[in-house]
Amino acid sequence: MPEGRHALRFEFEPTGAPDIAHGKGAPGRAQLYIDGRLVGESDMPVTTPVTFNPGGMTCGANPGSAVTPDYRAPFRFTGTLHSVTVDLSGDLIVDAESEMRMHMARDHEWPPVPRAAVGACV
């Protein structure tokens, strides 16, 4: 990501119920946005329950174990965080423009795959 001021947003949409008795959080879909543009997403079949993850709400550093050997914890952010907002409303934020770009990029298969016609001409 280039230097400068950017808006980062992470969204998690649960797709099922947690199984706390077995130490599993809710499965879901994770999405990362930079400046309002969807740049990555992943389905997570299981998550760690927040009750077992005290570092889950940190901002600007990773106090736990590194999730990849590409860096060493705590990997502190050295820039300036101008604001941080945590929205626990449960309302899904829909970014139709980013979703359309993502789907259009996926539709450029080669060779083209026949698709069923959708809609009708009147």
Coordinates of N, CA, C and O in Angstrom, one line a residue:
M1 N 0.9 -1.2 0.0 CA 0.0 0.0 0.0 C 0.9 1.2 0.0 O 1.9 1.3 0.8
P2 N 0.6 2.2 -0.8 CA 1.5 3.4 -0.9 C 1.4 4.2 0.4 O 0.4 4.1 1.1
E3 N 2.4 5.0 0.7 CA 2.4 5.9 1.8 C 1.2 6.9 1.7 O 0.8 7.2 0.6
G4 N 0.8 7.4 2.8 CA -0.2 8.4 2.8 C -1.4 8.0 3.6 O -1.5 6.9 4.2
R5 N -2.4 8.9 3.7 CA -3.6 8.6 4.5 C -4.5 7.7 3.7 O -4.9 8.0 2.5
H6 N -5.0 6.7 4.3 CA -5.9 5.7 3.7 C -7.0 5.3 4.7 O -6.8 5.4 5.9
A7 N -8.1 4.9 4.2 CA -9.2 4.3 5.0 C -9.2 2.8 4.9 O -9.4 2.3 3.8
L8 N -9.0 2.1 6.0 CA -9.0 0.7 6.0 C -10.3 0.2 6.7 O -10.6 0.8 7.7
R9 N -10.9 -0.8 6.1 CA -12.1 -1.4 6.8 C -12.0 -2.9 6.6 O -11.8 -3.4 5.6
F10 N -12.3 -3.5 7.8 CA -12.4 -5.0 7.8 C -13.8 -5.3 8.2 O -14.4 -4.8 9.1
E11 N -14.5 -6.2 7.5 CA -15.8 -6.7 7.8 C -15.8 -8.2 8.0 O -15.1 -8.9 7.2
F12 N -16.6 -8.6 8.9 CA -16.8 -10.1 9.1 C -18.3 -10.3 9.2 O -19.0 -9.8 10.0
E13 N -18.7 -11.2 8.3 CA -20.2 -11.6 8.2 C -20.3 -13.0 8.7 O -19.8 -13.9 7.9
P14 N -20.9 -13.3 9.8 CA -21.0 -14.7 10.2 C -21.9 -15.5 9.3 O -22.9 -14.9 8.8
T15 N -21.5 -16.7 9.0 CA -22.3 -17.5 8.1 C -22.9 -18.8 8.8 O -23.5 -19.6 8.2
G16 N -22.7 -18.8 10.1 CA -23.2 -19.9 10.9 C -23.0 -19.6 12.4 O -22.6 -18.5 12.7
A17 N -23.4 -20.6 13.2 CA -23.3 -20.4 14.6 C -22.0 -20.9 15.2 O -21.4 -21.8 14.7
P18 N -21.5 -20.2 16.3 CA -20.3 -20.7 16.9 C -20.6 -22.0 17.7 O -21.7 -22.3 18.0
D19 N -19.5 -22.7 17.9 CA -19.5 -24.0 18.7 C -18.6 -23.8 19.9 O -17.5 -24.4 20.0
I20 N -19.0 -23.0 20.8 CA -18.2 -22.6 22.0 C -17.8 -23.8 22.8 O -16.7 -23.9 23.3
A21 N -18.7 -24.8 22.9 CA -18.4 -26.0 23.7 C -17.1 -26.7 23.2 O -16.4 -27.3 24.0
H22 N -16.8 -26.5 21.9 CA -15.7 -27.2 21.3 C -14.6 -26.2 21.0 O -13.7 -26.5 20.2
G23 N -14.7 -24.9 21.5 CA -13.7 -23.9 21.3 C -13.7 -23.3 19.9 O -12.6 -22.8 19.5
K24 N -14.8 -23.3 19.2 CA -14.8 -22.8 17.8 C -15.8 -21.6 17.8 O -16.9 -21.6 18.3
G25 N -15.3 -20.5 17.2 CA -16.1 -19.3 17.0 C -16.9 -19.5 15.7 O -16.9 -20.6 15.1
A26 N -17.7 -18.5 15.4 CA -18.6 -18.6 14.2 C -17.8 -18.7 12.9 O -16.8 -18.0 12.7
P27 N -18.3 -19.5 11.9 CA -17.7 -19.4 10.6 C -18.2 -18.1 10.0 O -19.2 -17.6 10.4
G28 N -17.5 -17.6 9.0 CA -17.9 -16.4 8.3 C -17.1 -16.0 7.1 O -16.2 -16.7 6.7
R29 N -17.4 -14.9 6.6 CA -16.8 -14.3 5.4 C -16.1 -13.0 5.8 O -16.7 -12.1 6.4
A30 N -14.8 -12.9 5.6 CA -14.0 -11.8 5.9 C -13.7 -11.0 4.7 O -13.4 -11.5 3.6
Q31 N -13.8 -9.6 4.8 CA -13.5 -8.8 3.7 C -12.6 -7.6 4.1 O -12.8 -7.0 5.2
L32 N -11.6 -7.3 3.3 CA -10.8 -6.1 3.6 C -10.9 -5.1 2.5 O -10.9 -5.4 1.3
Y33 N -11.2 -3.8 2.9 CA -11.3 -2.7 2.0 C -10.2 -1.7 2.2 O -9.9 -1.4 3.4
I34 N -9.7 -1.1 1.2 CA -8.8 0.0 1.3 C -9.4 1.1 0.5 O -9.7 1.0 -0.7
D35 N -9.6 2.3 1.1 CA -10.2 3.4 0.5 C -11.5 3.1 -0.2 O -11.8 3.5 -1.3
G36 N -12.3 2.2 0.5 CA -13.6 1.9 0.0 C -13.7 0.8 -1.1 O -14.7 0.4 -1.5
R37 N -12.5 0.3 -1.5 CA -12.4 -0.7 -2.5 C -12.1 -2.1 -1.9 O -11.1 -2.2 -1.2
L38 N -12.9 -3.1 -2.3 CA -12.7 -4.4 -1.8 C -11.4 -4.9 -2.4 O -11.2 -5.0 -3.6
V39 N -10.4 -5.3 -1.5 CA -9.1 -5.8 -2.0 C -8.8 -7.2 -1.6 O -7.9 -7.8 -2.1
G40 N -9.6 -7.8 -0.8 CA -9.4 -9.2 -0.4 C -10.6 -9.7 0.4 O -11.3 -9.0 1.1
E41 N -10.9 -11.0 0.2 CA -11.9 -11.6 1.0 C -11.6 -13.1 1.1 O -10.8 -13.7 0.3
S42 N -12.1 -13.7 2.1 CA -11.9 -15.1 2.4 C -13.0 -15.7 3.2 O -13.5 -15.0 4.1
D43 N -13.4 -16.9 2.9 CA -14.3 -17.6 3.8 C -13.5 -18.3 4.9 O -12.5 -18.9 4.7
M44 N -14.0 -18.1 6.1 CA -13.3 -18.7 7.3 C -14.2 -19.8 7.9 O -15.3 -19.4 8.4
P45 N -13.9 -21.0 7.7 CA -14.8 -22.1 8.2 C -14.9 -22.1 9.7 O -15.9 -22.6 10.2
V46 N -14.0 -21.6 10.4 CA -14.0 -21.5 11.9 C -13.2 -20.3 12.3 O -12.2 -19.9 11.7
T47 N -13.6 -19.7 13.4 CA -12.8 -18.6 14.0 C -12.5 -18.9 15.5 O -13.1 -19.9 16.0
T48 N -11.6 -18.2 16.1 CA -11.3 -18.3 17.5 C -12.3 -17.4 18.3 O -12.4 -16.3 18.0
P49 N -13.0 -18.0 19.2 CA -13.9 -17.2 20.0 C -13.1 -16.0 20.7 O -12.0 -16.2 21.2
V50 N -13.7 -14.9 20.7 CA -13.1 -13.7 21.3 C -12.7 -14.0 22.8 O -11.7 -13.5 23.2
T51 N -13.5 -14.8 23.4 CA -13.2 -15.1 24.8 C -11.9 -15.8 25.0 O -11.3 -15.7 26.1
F52 N -11.4 -16.4 24.0 CA -10.1 -17.1 24.0 C -9.0 -16.3 23.4 O -7.9 -16.8 23.3
N53 N -9.3 -15.1 22.9 CA -8.3 -14.4 22.1 C -8.2 -12.9 22.6 O -8.8 -12.0 22.0
P54 N -7.5 -12.7 23.7 CA -7.4 -11.4 24.3 C -6.8 -10.3 23.4 O -7.0 -9.2 23.6
G55 N -6.0 -10.7 22.4 CA -5.4 -9.8 21.5 C -6.3 -9.5 20.3 O -5.9 -8.8 19.4
G56 N -7.5 -9.9 20.3 CA -8.4 -9.8 19.1 C -8.8 -8.3 18.8 O -9.2 -8.0 17.7
M57 N -8.7 -7.4 19.8 CA -9.2 -6.1 19.6 C -8.0 -5.1 19.6 O -8.2 -4.0 20.0
T58 N -6.8 -5.5 19.3 CA -5.7 -4.6 19.3 C -5.6 -3.8 18.0 O -6.2 -4.2 17.0
C59 N -5.0 -2.7 18.0 CA -4.9 -1.8 16.8 C -3.5 -1.2 16.8 O -3.1 -0.6 17.8
G60 N -2.8 -1.4 15.7 CA -1.5 -0.9 15.6 C -0.4 -1.8 16.0 O 0.8 -1.4 15.9
A61 N -0.6 -3.0 16.4 CA 0.4 -4.0 16.7 C -0.2 -5.4 16.8 O -1.4 -5.5 17.0
N62 N 0.6 -6.4 16.7 CA 0.1 -7.7 16.9 C 0.9 -8.3 18.1 O 2.0 -8.8 18.0
P63 N 0.2 -8.3 19.3 CA 0.9 -8.7 20.5 C 1.1 -10.2 20.6 O 1.8 -10.7 21.4
G64 N 0.3 -11.0 19.9 CA 0.4 -12.4 19.9 C 1.4 -13.0 19.0 O 2.3 -12.3 18.5
S65 N 1.3 -14.2 18.6 CA 2.2 -14.9 17.7 C 1.9 -14.4 16.3 O 0.8 -14.1 15.9
A66 N 3.0 -14.3 15.5 CA 2.8 -13.8 14.1 C 2.0 -14.9 13.4 O 2.2 -16.1 13.6
V67 N 1.2 -14.5 12.5 CA 0.4 -15.4 11.7 C 1.1 -15.9 10.4 O 0.6 -16.8 9.7
T68 N 2.3 -15.3 10.2 CA 3.1 -15.7 9.0 C 4.5 -15.5 9.4 O 4.8 -14.6 10.2
P69 N 5.5 -16.2 8.8 CA 6.9 -15.9 9.1 C 7.4 -14.7 8.4 O 8.6 -14.3 8.6
D70 N 6.6 -14.0 7.7 CA 7.0 -12.7 7.0 C 7.3 -11.6 7.9 O 7.8 -10.5 7.5
Y71 N 6.9 -11.7 9.2 CA 7.2 -10.6 10.2 C 7.3 -11.2 11.5 O 7.0 -12.3 11.8
R72 N 7.9 -10.4 12.5 CA 8.0 -10.8 13.8 C 7.1 -9.9 14.7 O 7.1 -8.7 14.6
A73 N 6.4 -10.6 15.6 CA 5.5 -9.9 16.5 C 6.4 -9.1 17.5 O 7.5 -9.5 17.8
P74 N 5.9 -7.9 17.9 CA 4.6 -7.4 17.8 C 4.3 -6.6 16.6 O 3.2 -6.1 16.4
F75 N 5.3 -6.4 15.7 CA 5.1 -5.7 14.4 C 4.3 -4.4 14.6 O 3.2 -4.2 14.0
R76 N 4.8 -3.5 15.3 CA 4.1 -2.2 15.6 C 4.0 -1.3 14.4 O 5.0 -1.1 13.7
F77 N 2.9 -0.7 14.2 CA 2.6 0.3 13.2 C 3.3 1.6 13.6 O 3.1 2.0 14.7
T78 N 4.1 2.1 12.7 CA 4.9 3.3 13.1 C 4.3 4.6 12.5 O 4.8 5.7 12.8
G79 N 3.2 4.5 11.9 CA 2.5 5.7 11.3 C 1.6 6.3 12.3 O 1.7 6.1 13.6
T80 N 0.7 7.1 11.9 CA -0.3 7.7 12.7 C -1.7 7.2 12.4 O -2.1 7.2 11.3
L81 N -2.4 6.7 13.4 CA -3.8 6.3 13.3 C -4.6 7.5 13.6 O -4.6 8.0 14.8
H82 N -5.3 8.1 12.7 CA -6.1 9.3 12.9 C -7.5 9.0 13.6 O -8.0 9.8 14.3
S83 N -8.0 7.8 13.3 CA -9.2 7.4 14.0 C -9.4 5.9 13.9 O -8.9 5.3 12.9
V84 N -10.1 5.3 14.8 CA -10.5 3.9 14.8 C -12.0 3.8 15.2 O -12.4 4.4 16.2
T85 N -12.7 3.1 14.4 CA -14.1 2.9 14.7 C -14.4 1.4 14.7 O -14.0 0.7 13.8
V86 N -15.1 0.9 15.7 CA -15.5 -0.4 15.8 C -17.0 -0.4 15.8 O -17.6 0.1 16.7
D87 N -17.6 -1.1 14.8 CA -19.1 -1.1 14.7 C -19.5 -2.5 14.9 O -19.2 -3.5 14.2
L88 N -20.2 -2.7 16.0 CA -20.8 -4.0 16.4 C -22.3 -4.1 16.2 O -22.9 -5.0 16.8
S89 N -22.8 -3.3 15.4 CA -24.2 -3.2 15.2 C -24.8 -4.5 14.5 O -26.0 -4.8 14.7
G90 N -24.0 -5.2 13.8 CA -24.5 -6.4 13.1 C -25.1 -6.1 11.7 O -25.4 -7.0 11.0
D91 N -25.2 -4.8 11.4 CA -25.7 -4.4 10.1 C -24.6 -4.7 9.0 O -23.5 -4.3 9.2
L92 N -25.0 -5.4 8.0 CA -24.1 -5.7 6.9 C -23.9 -4.4 6.0 O -24.9 -3.8 5.6
I93 N -22.7 -4.0 5.8 CA -22.4 -2.9 4.9 C -22.2 -3.5 3.5 O -21.3 -4.3 3.3
V94 N -23.0 -3.0 2.6 CA -22.9 -3.5 1.2 C -22.2 -2.4 0.4 O -22.6 -1.3 0.4
D95 N -21.2 -2.9 -0.4 CA -20.5 -2.0 -1.3 C -20.7 -2.6 -2.7 O -19.9 -3.4 -3.2
A96 N -21.9 -2.2 -3.3 CA -22.3 -2.8 -4.6 C -21.3 -2.6 -5.7 O -21.0 -3.5 -6.5
E97 N -20.6 -1.4 -5.7 CA -19.7 -1.1 -6.8 C -18.4 -2.0 -6.7 O -18.0 -2.6 -7.7
S98 N -17.9 -2.2 -5.5 CA -16.8 -3.1 -5.3 C -17.2 -4.6 -5.6 O -16.4 -5.3 -6.2
E99 N -18.3 -5.0 -5.2 CA -18.8 -6.3 -5.5 C -18.9 -6.6 -7.0 O -18.6 -7.6 -7.5
M100 N -19.4 -5.6 -7.7 CA -19.6 -5.7 -9.2 C -18.2 -5.8 -9.8 O -18.0 -6.6 -10.7
R101 N -17.2 -5.0 -9.4 CA -15.9 -5.1 -10.0 C -15.3 -6.5 -9.7 O -14.7 -7.1 -10.6
M102 N -15.5 -7.0 -8.5 CA -15.0 -8.4 -8.2 C -15.6 -9.4 -9.1 O -14.9 -10.3 -9.6
H103 N -17.0 -9.4 -9.3 CA -17.6 -10.4 -10.1 C -17.3 -10.2 -11.6 O -17.1 -11.2 -12.3
M104 N -17.1 -9.0 -12.0 CA -16.7 -8.8 -13.4 C -15.3 -9.4 -13.7 O -15.0 -10.0 -14.7
A105 N -14.4 -9.2 -12.7 CA -13.1 -9.8 -12.8 C -13.1 -11.3 -12.9 O -12.4 -11.9 -13.6
R106 N -14.0 -11.9 -12.1 CA -14.1 -13.3 -12.1 C -14.7 -13.9 -13.4 O -14.5 -15.0 -13.8
D107 N -15.5 -13.1 -14.1 CA -16.3 -13.5 -15.3 C -15.4 -13.5 -16.5 O -15.8 -13.9 -17.6
H108 N -14.1 -13.2 -16.4 CA -13.2 -13.2 -17.6 C -12.5 -14.5 -17.7 O -11.3 -14.5 -17.7
E109 N -13.2 -15.6 -17.8 CA -12.7 -16.9 -17.9 C -12.3 -17.2 -19.3 O -13.0 -16.7 -20.2
W110 N -11.3 -18.0 -19.6 CA -11.0 -18.4 -20.9 C -10.7 -19.8 -20.9 O -9.9 -20.3 -20.1
P111 N -11.3 -20.7 -21.7 CA -12.3 -20.2 -22.7 C -13.6 -19.9 -22.0 O -13.8 -20.4 -20.9
P112 N -14.5 -19.1 -22.6 CA -15.7 -18.7 -22.0 C -16.6 -19.9 -21.6 O -16.6 -20.9 -22.4
V113 N -17.2 -19.9 -20.5 CA -18.1 -20.9 -20.0 C -19.5 -20.5 -20.4 O -19.9 -19.4 -20.0
P114 N -20.3 -21.4 -21.1 CA -21.7 -21.1 -21.4 C -22.5 -20.8 -20.1 O -22.3 -21.5 -19.1
R115 N -23.3 -19.8 -20.2 CA -24.1 -19.4 -19.0 C -25.6 -19.4 -19.4 O -25.9 -19.1 -20.6
A116 N -26.4 -19.7 -18.5 CA -27.9 -19.7 -18.7 C -28.3 -18.3 -18.9 O -27.8 -17.4 -18.2
A117 N -29.2 -18.0 -19.8 CA -29.8 -16.7 -19.9 C -30.6 -16.3 -18.7 O -31.3 -17.1 -18.1
V118 N -30.4 -15.0 -18.4 CA -31.1 -14.5 -17.2 C -31.9 -13.3 -17.7 O -31.4 -12.4 -18.4
G119 N -33.2 -13.2 -17.3 CA -34.0 -12.1 -17.7 C -34.9 -12.4 -18.9 O -34.9 -13.5 -19.4
A120 N -35.6 -11.4 -19.4 CA -36.4 -11.6 -20.6 C -36.5 -10.4 -21.4 O -36.4 -9.3 -20.9
C121 N -36.7 -10.5 -22.7 CA -37.0 -9.4 -23.5 C -38.5 -9.2 -23.7 O -39.2 -10.2 -23.9
V122 N -38.9 -8.0 -23.7 CA -40.4 -7.8 -23.8 C -40.6 -7.0 -25.1 O -39.9 -6.1 -25.5

